[in-house]
Amino acid sequence: MKTIGVDVGGTFTDLALCDVGNGEVVIHKVATTPHDPSEGVVQGVREVCARAGTEPGEIAYVFHGTTTATNAVLENKLARAGMITNAGFRDILHIGRHQRVEHYSIRQELPWQSRPPIARRHRKTVAGRLVPPTGAELVPLDEAGVGRAAEELKAEGVEAVAICFLFSFLNPAHEERARAIVEAVMPEAFVTTSSSVSPQFREFERFTTAALAAAIGPKVRRYIANLESALARLGVTGELRIMASNGGAATARMVSEKPALTLLSGLAAGVLGGRWVGERMDRHDLITLDIGGTSADISLIREGRFAETDARSTALAGFPLLLPMIDVHTIGAGGGSIAHLDRGGAFRVGPRSAGAVPGPAAYGKGGDAPTVTDAHVVLGHLDPEDFVAGDLRLDPEAAVRVVGDLAGRLGLPLHEAAEGILTVLNANMANAIRSRTVQKGLDPRGFALMAMGGAGPLHGAAVAQMLAIPEVIVPPYPGITSALGLLTTDLKYDAIRTQFQVSDSLDIARLTEGFAAMEAELAGLFSADRVPAERVRTTRTGDLRYLGQGYELSIDFPSGALDAAGLDAVWRSFHDRHAAEYGHAFPGSPIEIVNIRVAGTGLLRKLPGLAAPAGGSLDAAELRRGRCLFRIGGRLTPCDTPFYRREALPVGAAVAGPAIIVQQDSTTLVPPGARAGVHPSGSLVITLGDAA
């Protein structure tokens, strides 16, 4: 069986075509087409099939990580959307919560006020009210009012409608009836409900999540339809699967119905790819550092499990979200990040990026700003004749020109300015990792750093040195690890219910019934996707807190019938987790269950491993030697540096730094004092010495 993973980045679209039977992989990169990412995807699929000698009709699955939803929110390019909500609650989207996002700022921007996903004039209200604790009807739904609101929205040219009623997480009846009325009036519109997107309490976050789901719905639906049609015209008959933010894949049908699943689609695949690489090396505690052309994405994997966001920290472009997502921290730091002086004269690198067009000056496409890639070219770290396997020839003179202009403004020599660009960028990434480790009570020295992305292997060793991390892992295909990660995933759907209960007055039957209902719901979804029941796995978790607290921690629950002994283990786990997270616990205090969750996984055939590296000898792998500059003992020092072809390196070979290791999709920098070796799994392992 042959599958393709396609990951769309800010600069390149990465592809991996894999034969699942023997682990053979053919990789390819094409320029991202920002005006319509599907064009780059289809071009890449066509070209990678040609490289592999494979007909498009032989492809069983195309797994795709898409940035369509993410970019629509980040760039505020949303559909004209409307909302129907309870009378008197038109402005929930505007008011938000009483907490200040920035406690001490008097000029902070609140995105839900400055750029709301649904304009106030498109928010309509109707009579109807459900009340807690059961969702009983207090005021009947004004169905005629819903119809009038839909007619008004249709006349206003609205493309999508979010239906958001109070306490719909307890009883979705009013929302579902309103949806039916709106769809009858506006059959061409995208219609969603807050209870179908995120059936849990916290009305502001639930309404915002539903509003964003509506505002991205038409664009995501069109993108998926266009991509399916284009792949069909190419001759691809296999199924299209879309990466979801929760670390699993979803069918194209599911994503078209629930586009919010993809709000962080592209970022999740890199974490999965990093975990998969680590598993083949028996490394289960990892910091993944995925550096592309525009951004650096950071995530933690502990004991083989990736972290998920919580209600306090899940957000996109400042908008709070209530959705299961892999916890990925993103900063504006990549190969295309632009070095500049800010208005105060301070030296900055990023977050602005040269992107795919025009790209760094060294790309020769009209770029005129100094970027991180240009700095590497000036310092000799990149081979102008062998960049992206020779598919792109670099222009060293252009790089020298733009970095030289910046050096003049800084009053520094050319090479000091170039090295300064890298130092600032590396410090930004190291600080971002500290915020996810040291500031949360975790010691980064207990992790290995997984350097991924096109630019990750160039910076991994330097960032690790700043954090005293002893080991850097560079995957076999670092530049397309996200695309490979797509080939290691399964179908994954989540169900959630808000169910307030307290440990000292627990209704075990009600709790068991809630979990069973969600498991049945997920079984229906997998059945619709033709996944046999024997290939479905479910796991249970709950959002727990001490009674009176404002936020929760996610704790595992046992499967099957619940009893007092099993729940005692849950309470102990919560106390332990609370102590680890906050430094203290209250074992005698009652614990409140807020939400219960079930994650369902439909097992798919996936990439079992990669073909073992063939290698040869160290001498045969050496391409040439060049003059590269590195900081040694506080001084920028020119070094006679060997350049190696990665695929020719033998397993177990020890490459002493300084060295540059080149391959089709990335370049690895081994600094002075470090050593690199090829692991039997095909990954490079860089060990860092004190002299580096």
XYZ file of C-alpha atoms in Angstrom:
692
model
C 0.000 0.000 0.000
C 1.309 3.448 -0.937
C 0.426 6.637 0.882
C 1.401 10.290 0.594
C 1.818 12.816 3.385
C 1.548 16.482 2.390
C 2.376 19.310 4.786
C 1.888 22.916 3.674
C 4.345 25.350 5.258
C 4.861 29.071 4.931
C 7.686 28.640 2.392
C 7.622 25.060 1.125
C 5.045 22.305 0.701
C 6.644 19.052 1.840
C 5.697 15.615 0.548
C 6.592 12.060 1.477
C 5.461 9.089 -0.616
C 5.776 5.884 1.359
C 5.421 2.214 0.545
C 3.977 0.971 3.843
C 5.052 -2.582 3.048
C 8.816 -2.014 2.876
C 9.315 1.418 4.418
C 10.761 2.977 1.263
C 10.196 6.729 1.145
C 10.523 9.261 -1.648
C 10.530 12.876 -0.514
C 9.929 16.096 -2.393
C 9.506 19.808 -1.766
C 7.740 22.415 -3.887
C 7.195 26.104 -3.272
C 4.012 26.863 -1.361
C 1.379 28.712 -3.401
C -0.072 31.193 -0.853
C -2.888 32.379 -3.130
C -4.243 28.809 -3.292
C -2.312 26.150 -1.318
C -4.111 23.349 -3.171
C -2.175 24.226 -6.344
C 1.118 23.482 -4.616
C -0.335 20.312 -3.103
C -1.467 18.928 -6.453
C 1.792 19.937 -8.147
C 3.738 18.214 -5.389
C 1.671 15.023 -5.585
C 2.160 14.886 -9.347
C 5.925 15.400 -9.080
C 6.575 13.044 -6.159
C 4.659 10.296 -7.956
C 6.808 10.873 -11.046
C 9.988 10.719 -8.944
C 8.880 7.452 -7.356
C 7.741 5.905 -10.641
C 4.262 5.556 -9.161
C 0.962 6.163 -10.891
C -1.411 8.487 -8.954
C -4.033 5.738 -9.076
C -1.780 3.538 -6.912
C -2.063 5.930 -3.945
C -4.381 4.532 -1.270
C -4.442 7.580 1.014
C -3.371 11.215 0.864
C -2.812 12.582 4.384
C -2.809 16.368 4.433
C -1.855 18.898 7.063
C -3.577 22.120 6.092
C -3.045 25.689 7.230
C -6.200 26.988 5.524
C -8.159 27.486 8.749
C -5.159 28.721 10.740
C -4.166 31.307 8.156
C -7.735 32.531 7.724
C -7.832 33.387 11.434
C -4.276 34.757 11.645
C -4.778 36.964 8.601
C -8.377 37.862 9.537
C -9.604 36.642 6.150
C -12.854 35.195 7.408
C -16.202 34.624 5.771
C -19.059 37.015 6.480
C -20.732 35.152 9.308
C -23.811 35.665 11.444
C -24.943 34.484 14.854
C -28.295 33.652 16.424
C -28.309 33.685 20.224
C -30.540 34.256 23.250
C -32.346 37.552 23.715
C -30.194 39.818 25.863
C -26.917 38.043 25.080
C -25.994 39.597 21.769
C -22.710 40.978 23.116
C -21.151 37.922 24.766
C -18.615 37.863 21.929
C -17.668 41.470 22.690
C -17.674 41.515 26.493
C -15.559 38.404 27.046
C -14.429 37.775 30.611
C -13.392 40.087 33.396
C -9.743 38.941 33.279
C -7.311 41.272 31.567
C -5.169 39.486 28.984
C -2.222 41.733 29.905
C -2.648 42.753 33.515
C -0.589 45.955 33.414
C -1.171 47.235 29.889
C -3.455 50.212 29.270
C -3.213 49.784 25.490
C -3.748 46.079 25.067
C -5.656 44.777 22.070
C -8.623 42.504 22.651
C -9.086 40.709 19.316
C -12.713 39.781 19.999
C -13.415 43.528 20.187
C -11.016 44.957 17.599
C -11.630 42.262 14.961
C -14.583 40.112 16.021
C -15.182 36.976 13.922
C -18.843 38.006 13.646
C -19.755 41.682 13.339
C -22.339 42.966 15.813
C -24.798 43.871 13.054
C -24.906 40.193 12.042
C -25.742 38.944 15.548
C -29.463 38.289 15.979
C -31.322 37.391 19.159
C -34.422 35.280 19.764
C -36.476 34.266 22.782
C -35.832 30.890 24.378
C -34.015 29.699 27.468
C -32.698 26.452 28.894
C -31.538 26.333 32.501
C -29.157 24.235 34.606
C -28.575 21.764 36.077
C -30.356 19.525 33.544
C -30.971 21.833 30.574
C -34.721 21.991 31.215
C -36.732 24.415 29.086
C -37.671 27.603 30.941
C -38.761 29.641 27.884
C -39.735 27.902 24.609
C -37.683 28.661 21.533
C -39.226 31.377 19.336
C -39.110 29.423 16.093
C -40.741 32.210 14.099
C -38.078 34.569 15.442
C -35.355 32.182 14.280
C -36.884 32.175 10.805
C -36.975 36.003 10.726
C -33.356 36.174 11.900
C -32.327 33.770 9.147
C -34.148 35.861 6.515
C -32.310 38.970 7.745
C -28.943 37.247 7.657
C -29.629 35.969 4.172
C -30.491 39.484 2.995
C -27.246 40.747 4.550
C -25.180 38.380 2.424
C -24.053 36.145 5.275
C -22.260 32.929 4.192
C -22.219 31.116 7.531
C -24.259 31.078 10.725
C -23.271 30.088 14.262
C -26.142 29.177 16.566
C -25.133 29.720 20.187
C -27.574 29.380 23.078
C -26.913 29.394 26.799
C -26.613 25.952 28.440
C -26.790 24.115 25.121
C -24.026 21.865 26.440
C -26.652 20.422 28.801
C -29.372 20.134 26.159
C -28.775 20.833 22.443
C -32.483 20.717 21.502
C -32.942 24.468 20.922
C -29.755 24.759 18.890
C -30.591 21.771 16.719
C -34.105 23.044 16.028
C -32.739 26.486 15.153
C -30.165 24.861 12.848
C -32.941 23.063 10.949
C -34.866 26.316 10.486
C -31.803 28.254 9.299
C -30.781 25.519 6.859
C -34.279 25.570 5.372
C -34.081 29.353 4.856
C -30.390 29.425 3.825
C -29.627 26.045 2.202
C -26.429 27.382 0.657
C -24.970 28.653 3.962
C -22.591 26.875 6.318
C -24.459 26.393 9.607
C -22.983 25.176 12.883
C -23.966 25.062 16.547
C -21.935 25.602 19.690
C -23.069 22.242 21.088
C -21.753 20.374 18.050
C -18.423 22.224 18.085
C -17.680 22.281 21.816
C -20.405 20.966 24.155
C -18.946 22.248 27.428
C -19.467 25.090 29.875
C -17.833 28.577 29.708
C -20.161 30.382 27.353
C -17.699 33.029 26.109
C -15.107 30.478 24.994
C -17.800 28.171 23.572
C -19.410 31.029 21.626
C -16.021 32.224 20.327
C -15.077 28.717 19.213
C -18.396 28.324 17.378
C -18.060 31.791 15.840
C -14.611 30.964 14.462
C -15.890 27.599 13.219
C -18.603 29.405 11.267
C -16.254 32.103 9.965
C -13.764 29.562 8.567
C -16.394 27.045 7.465
C -17.041 28.205 3.881
C -13.339 28.620 3.117
C -12.348 25.218 4.519
C -15.287 23.511 2.819
C -14.384 25.049 -0.562
C -10.718 24.178 -0.102
C -11.452 20.540 0.691
C -13.897 20.234 -2.234
C -11.445 21.847 -4.669
C -8.573 19.670 -3.467
C -10.606 16.467 -3.766
C -11.641 17.442 -7.309
C -8.082 18.356 -8.331
C -6.678 15.095 -6.952
C -9.396 13.160 -8.776
C -8.474 14.907 -12.049
C -4.866 13.900 -11.424
C -6.005 10.283 -11.172
C -5.769 9.857 -7.397
C -8.554 7.491 -6.375
C -7.437 7.022 -2.763
C -9.062 8.751 0.200
C -8.115 12.214 1.418
C -7.503 12.405 5.164
C -6.965 15.721 6.936
C -4.775 16.208 9.990
C -6.759 17.456 12.981
C -5.525 19.602 15.845
C -5.969 16.750 18.350
C -3.151 14.651 16.876
C -5.295 12.378 14.718
C -6.657 12.420 11.197
C -10.225 13.024 10.071
C -12.053 12.234 6.863
C -12.690 14.996 4.357
C -16.415 14.639 5.105
C -15.880 15.186 8.824
C -13.657 18.229 8.256
C -16.192 19.761 5.883
C -18.822 19.411 8.624
C -16.526 20.462 11.500
C -13.784 22.716 10.091
C -12.730 23.789 13.584
C -10.976 20.408 13.830
C -8.223 21.849 11.626
C -7.506 25.144 13.397
C -3.991 23.894 14.283
C -3.787 21.096 11.724
C -0.322 21.673 10.317
C 1.437 22.046 13.659
C 0.206 18.730 15.064
C 1.843 16.582 12.369
C 5.366 17.672 13.303
C 4.882 16.572 16.908
C 3.647 13.156 15.761
C 6.602 12.805 13.424
C 9.035 13.700 16.201
C 7.459 11.196 18.580
C 7.569 8.468 15.927
C 11.283 9.099 15.288
C 11.990 9.059 19.032
C 10.169 5.748 19.519
C 12.488 4.088 17.012
C 15.452 5.225 19.096
C 13.946 4.383 22.497
C 13.801 8.112 23.312
C 10.512 8.995 24.979
C 11.255 12.377 26.598
C 11.670 14.901 23.814
C 11.504 18.608 23.093
C 10.503 18.957 19.460
C 11.837 22.058 17.716
C 10.333 22.363 14.248
C 11.846 25.351 12.432
C 10.535 26.215 9.002
C 10.778 29.302 6.880
C 8.463 31.462 8.987
C 8.070 30.024 12.468
C 9.490 27.705 15.103
C 7.062 25.266 16.726
C 7.928 23.835 20.139
C 6.273 20.936 21.927
C 7.047 18.510 24.739
C 6.743 14.741 24.689
C 6.988 13.057 28.092
C 7.072 9.276 28.433
C 5.918 9.040 24.828
C 2.816 11.217 25.292
C 2.394 14.669 23.847
C 0.885 17.432 25.943
C -2.573 18.834 25.198
C -3.723 22.380 25.776
C -6.181 23.297 28.516
C -8.952 25.865 28.859
C -6.502 28.439 30.233
C -4.089 28.392 27.334
C -5.876 27.245 24.171
C -6.040 30.189 21.801
C -5.404 31.173 18.209
C -4.559 34.748 17.247
C -5.730 35.796 20.705
C -9.147 34.105 20.425
C -9.833 31.572 23.207
C -10.833 28.121 22.028
C -12.426 25.092 23.683
C -11.093 22.289 21.494
C -8.753 19.311 22.044
C -5.382 20.359 20.636
C -1.769 19.261 20.879
C 0.092 21.838 22.945
C 2.372 23.553 20.425
C 4.047 26.867 21.215
C 4.861 28.919 18.112
C 7.168 31.907 17.750
C 8.129 33.938 14.694
C 11.559 32.399 14.115
C 12.529 30.641 10.906
C 14.900 30.580 7.978
C 13.068 33.495 6.378
C 12.902 35.636 9.549
C 14.035 39.175 8.812
C 16.726 40.898 10.891
C 15.993 44.569 11.498
C 16.245 47.505 13.869
C 12.984 48.360 15.596
C 11.713 51.895 16.191
C 13.804 52.138 19.347
C 16.963 51.074 17.548
C 17.052 47.573 19.111
C 18.327 44.661 17.015
C 15.515 42.166 16.305
C 15.138 38.956 14.312
C 11.546 38.100 13.337
C 8.650 37.757 13.606
C 8.368 39.256 10.118
C 9.437 36.788 7.454
C 10.388 36.948 3.803
C 8.118 33.915 3.307
C 7.993 31.934 0.086
C 7.835 35.033 -2.102
C 10.213 36.791 -2.429
C 12.072 34.719 0.177
C 15.588 35.399 1.460
C 17.858 37.498 -0.748
C 20.044 34.432 -1.352
C 17.126 32.759 -3.171
C 17.543 35.248 -6.010
C 13.809 36.003 -6.213
C 13.932 39.685 -5.414
C 14.291 39.562 -1.638
C 16.034 42.666 -0.300
C 15.914 42.167 3.495
C 18.567 40.298 5.536
C 17.245 36.970 6.788
C 18.514 34.049 8.847
C 19.202 32.063 5.672
C 21.301 34.930 4.311
C 23.316 34.948 7.545
C 24.075 31.228 7.171
C 25.195 31.816 3.575
C 27.535 34.633 4.664
C 29.077 32.381 7.350
C 29.564 29.535 4.870
C 27.097 27.138 6.519
C 25.125 26.483 3.332
C 26.472 25.160 0.036
C 25.245 27.506 -2.729
C 25.574 24.740 -5.321
C 23.886 22.003 -3.279
C 20.874 23.565 -1.564
C 17.669 21.482 -1.594
C 19.632 18.833 -3.512
C 20.643 21.356 -6.144
C 17.046 22.297 -6.959
C 17.749 25.851 -5.814
C 21.054 27.648 -6.407
C 21.835 30.278 -3.813
C 23.207 33.740 -4.579
C 25.987 34.458 -2.029
C 26.555 37.974 -3.363
C 22.941 38.947 -2.653
C 23.249 37.567 0.874
C 26.470 39.516 1.485
C 24.829 42.683 0.177
C 21.776 42.645 2.444
C 23.643 41.466 5.557
C 26.335 44.050 4.802
C 23.734 46.812 4.739
C 22.518 45.736 8.182
C 26.104 45.494 9.456
C 26.682 49.084 8.385
C 23.651 50.264 10.368
C 24.845 48.284 13.399
C 28.443 49.430 13.100
C 29.679 45.802 12.995
C 31.862 43.813 10.621
C 29.946 41.723 8.079
C 30.521 38.344 9.712
C 29.846 39.619 13.247
C 26.475 40.932 12.057
C 25.667 37.597 10.393
C 26.612 35.667 13.521
C 24.591 38.122 15.597
C 21.478 37.321 13.567
C 21.854 33.630 14.421
C 22.611 34.309 18.092
C 19.504 36.453 18.536
C 17.303 33.904 16.788
C 18.744 31.003 18.817
C 18.249 32.959 22.051
C 14.600 33.598 21.122
C 14.025 29.873 20.637
C 15.895 28.914 23.813
C 13.779 31.381 25.803
C 10.625 29.922 24.282
C 11.706 26.427 25.357
C 12.454 27.714 28.882
C 8.894 29.021 29.061
C 7.585 25.484 28.392
C 10.059 23.697 30.676
C 11.910 25.669 33.364
C 8.949 27.941 34.069
C 6.765 24.841 34.504
C 9.174 23.058 36.847
C 10.746 20.817 34.189
C 14.490 20.481 33.642
C 15.268 20.629 29.889
C 18.501 18.702 30.530
C 16.391 15.589 31.049
C 15.112 15.735 27.450
C 16.623 15.179 24.026
C 16.088 17.995 21.523
C 14.455 16.829 18.299
C 15.595 19.305 15.604
C 13.166 19.202 12.690
C 12.018 21.309 9.790
C 14.115 22.698 7.006
C 16.059 24.957 9.386
C 15.899 22.932 12.618
C 19.157 20.984 12.089
C 21.020 24.242 11.426
C 20.053 25.627 14.833
C 19.402 22.574 17.030
C 22.909 22.242 18.457
C 23.239 25.943 19.284
C 19.845 26.043 21.020
C 20.678 22.869 22.957
C 23.964 24.397 24.126
C 22.120 27.417 25.505
C 19.892 25.067 27.534
C 22.623 22.540 28.489
C 20.676 19.784 26.693
C 23.257 17.050 26.043
C 21.765 15.412 22.938
C 20.250 16.590 19.676
C 18.398 14.199 17.370
C 18.032 15.004 13.678
C 15.408 12.769 11.992
C 16.261 10.924 8.762
C 14.275 13.477 6.735
C 14.147 16.532 9.035
C 12.687 18.894 6.472
C 9.671 16.688 5.856
C 9.176 15.225 9.341
C 5.704 16.766 9.468
C 4.814 15.055 6.204
C 6.149 11.758 7.591
C 4.226 12.370 10.815
C 1.035 12.400 8.779
C 1.804 8.819 7.715
C 2.060 7.648 11.337
C -1.355 8.795 12.514
C -4.753 7.187 12.959
C -8.289 8.494 12.694
C -9.095 10.259 15.943
C -12.334 11.811 17.191
C -13.156 13.310 20.571
C -16.365 13.514 22.575
C -16.902 15.678 25.646
C -19.682 16.270 28.158
C -19.866 18.736 31.000
C -20.920 16.771 34.070
C -20.448 18.556 37.380
C -19.979 16.062 40.210
C -18.037 16.119 43.482
C -15.978 13.228 44.806
C -17.695 13.059 48.196
C -21.219 12.838 46.695
C -20.535 11.028 43.441
C -23.233 9.373 41.329
C -21.161 6.543 39.826
C -24.045 5.288 37.672
C -24.487 8.729 36.073
C -20.747 8.963 35.447
C -20.623 5.507 33.870
C -23.656 6.326 31.732
C -21.983 9.528 30.472
C -18.838 7.713 29.376
C -20.864 4.943 27.720
C -22.979 7.451 25.763
C -19.877 9.150 24.381
C -18.299 5.821 23.447
C -21.464 4.916 21.535
C -21.387 8.306 19.780
C -17.791 7.740 18.638
C -18.591 4.185 17.550
C -21.203 5.639 15.200
C -18.664 8.058 13.690
C -16.126 5.308 13.050
C -18.814 3.076 11.599
C -19.709 5.855 9.149
C -16.019 5.998 8.194
C -16.009 2.216 7.589
C -13.565 1.468 10.415
C -14.219 -2.031 11.837
C -15.108 -2.071 15.533
C -12.123 -4.298 16.342
C -9.815 -1.515 15.097
C -11.301 1.165 17.368
C -9.696 2.051 20.691
C -11.075 4.481 23.262
C -9.530 6.249 26.241
C -11.298 8.171 28.993
C -10.212 11.331 30.768
C -11.818 13.884 33.028
C -11.234 17.567 33.731
C -10.850 17.771 37.507
C -10.238 20.532 40.040
C -10.511 21.095 43.765
C -13.956 22.380 44.667
C -13.865 26.155 44.278
C -10.986 26.337 41.805
C -11.417 28.078 38.466
C -9.549 25.726 36.111
C -8.985 22.027 35.707
C -6.347 19.360 35.127
C -6.867 16.428 32.756
C -6.721 13.032 34.497
C -7.071 9.524 33.039
C -10.114 7.418 33.980
C -10.264 3.607 33.830
C -12.212 1.867 31.083
C -15.196 -0.367 31.641
C -17.441 -0.337 34.697
C -16.448 2.258 37.288
C -16.223 1.431 40.977
C -14.999 3.066 44.172
C -11.528 1.492 43.982
C -10.955 2.712 40.448
C -12.137 6.204 41.310
C -9.863 6.308 44.373
C -6.954 5.804 41.965
C -8.282 8.723 39.875
C -8.370 11.001 42.929
C -4.800 10.011 43.867
C -3.654 10.755 40.325
C -5.229 14.201 40.548
C -3.475 14.997 43.842
C -0.128 13.873 42.365
C -0.658 15.863 39.185
C -1.675 18.970 41.127
C 1.468 18.716 43.259
C 3.643 18.323 40.165
C 1.949 21.232 38.370
C 1.628 23.716 41.222
C 3.966 22.460 43.945
C 1.242 21.548 46.443
C -1.853 19.373 46.879
C -4.791 19.122 49.309
C -5.448 15.388 49.813
C -8.303 16.009 52.222
C -10.224 18.369 49.928
C -13.146 17.252 47.740
C -12.460 17.033 44.009
C -14.908 18.293 41.411
C -15.388 16.633 38.042
C -16.173 19.320 35.461
C -15.979 17.600 32.069
C -15.654 13.975 31.045
C -14.056 13.062 27.727
C -13.584 10.064 25.465
C -10.948 9.989 22.726
C -11.600 7.411 20.028
C -8.866 6.121 17.735
C -9.507 4.213 14.526
C -6.329 2.279 13.799
C -4.968 2.649 10.276
C -2.100 0.952 8.508
C 0.842 3.256 8.901
C 4.535 3.705 8.294
C 6.251 0.925 10.311
C 9.775 2.256 9.916
C 12.199 3.498 7.315
C 14.528 1.444 5.190
C 17.857 1.011 7.006
C 20.484 3.551 5.947
C 22.940 2.038 3.499
C 25.875 4.355 4.097
C 29.417 3.702 2.988
C 32.559 5.199 4.476
C 33.322 8.555 6.049
C 35.867 9.377 3.346
C 33.405 8.531 0.572
C 30.721 10.662 2.215
C 32.890 13.788 2.224
C 31.916 16.114 -0.625
C 34.386 18.938 -0.126
C 35.884 21.239 2.471
C 35.010 24.887 2.911
C 35.736 27.913 5.064
C 33.000 28.330 7.681
C 32.907 30.686 10.634
C 32.004 29.602 14.189
C 32.290 31.308 17.558
C 34.972 29.546 19.599
C 36.090 30.857 22.961
C 34.173 34.072 22.428
C 35.804 34.812 19.056
C 34.413 34.338 15.576
C 36.881 31.903 14.038
C 37.238 30.622 10.453
C 37.432 26.820 10.317
C 38.344 24.421 7.535
C 35.063 22.471 7.557
C 34.196 19.208 5.808
C 30.835 18.919 4.028
C 29.318 15.417 4.050
C 26.519 13.826 2.051
C 24.195 12.416 4.709
C 22.925 9.350 2.886
C 26.514 8.210 2.371
C 27.385 8.270 6.101
C 27.741 4.778 7.574
C 25.843 3.694 10.689
C 27.981 4.264 13.773
C 30.330 6.706 12.077
C 31.544 9.550 14.291
C 31.668 12.955 12.608
C 33.679 15.459 14.637
C 32.646 19.078 14.548
C 32.889 21.457 12.939
C 31.095 19.747 10.075
C 28.217 20.378 7.697
C 25.986 17.464 6.687
C 23.814 18.071 3.632
C 20.779 16.250 2.291
C 17.874 16.991 -0.007
C 15.542 18.547 2.549
C 17.841 20.168 5.101
C 21.374 20.936 6.258
C 22.758 19.869 9.650
C 25.351 21.991 11.435
C 27.700 20.157 13.835
C 29.532 22.856 15.833
C 33.127 22.675 17.054
C 33.487 20.349 20.025
C 30.404 18.304 19.145
C 30.185 14.866 17.543
C 27.530 13.400 15.276
C 26.771 9.745 14.607
C 24.238 7.796 12.551
C 21.807 5.746 14.659
C 20.642 2.385 13.212
C 17.172 3.927 12.780
C 18.663 6.468 10.371
C 18.571 9.508 12.666
C 21.630 11.616 13.407
C 22.569 11.976 17.061
C 24.649 15.037 17.978
C 26.340 14.951 21.379
C 27.557 18.265 22.671
C 30.858 18.841 24.424
C 31.969 21.638 26.718
C 34.187 23.123 24.029
C 31.355 23.577 21.552
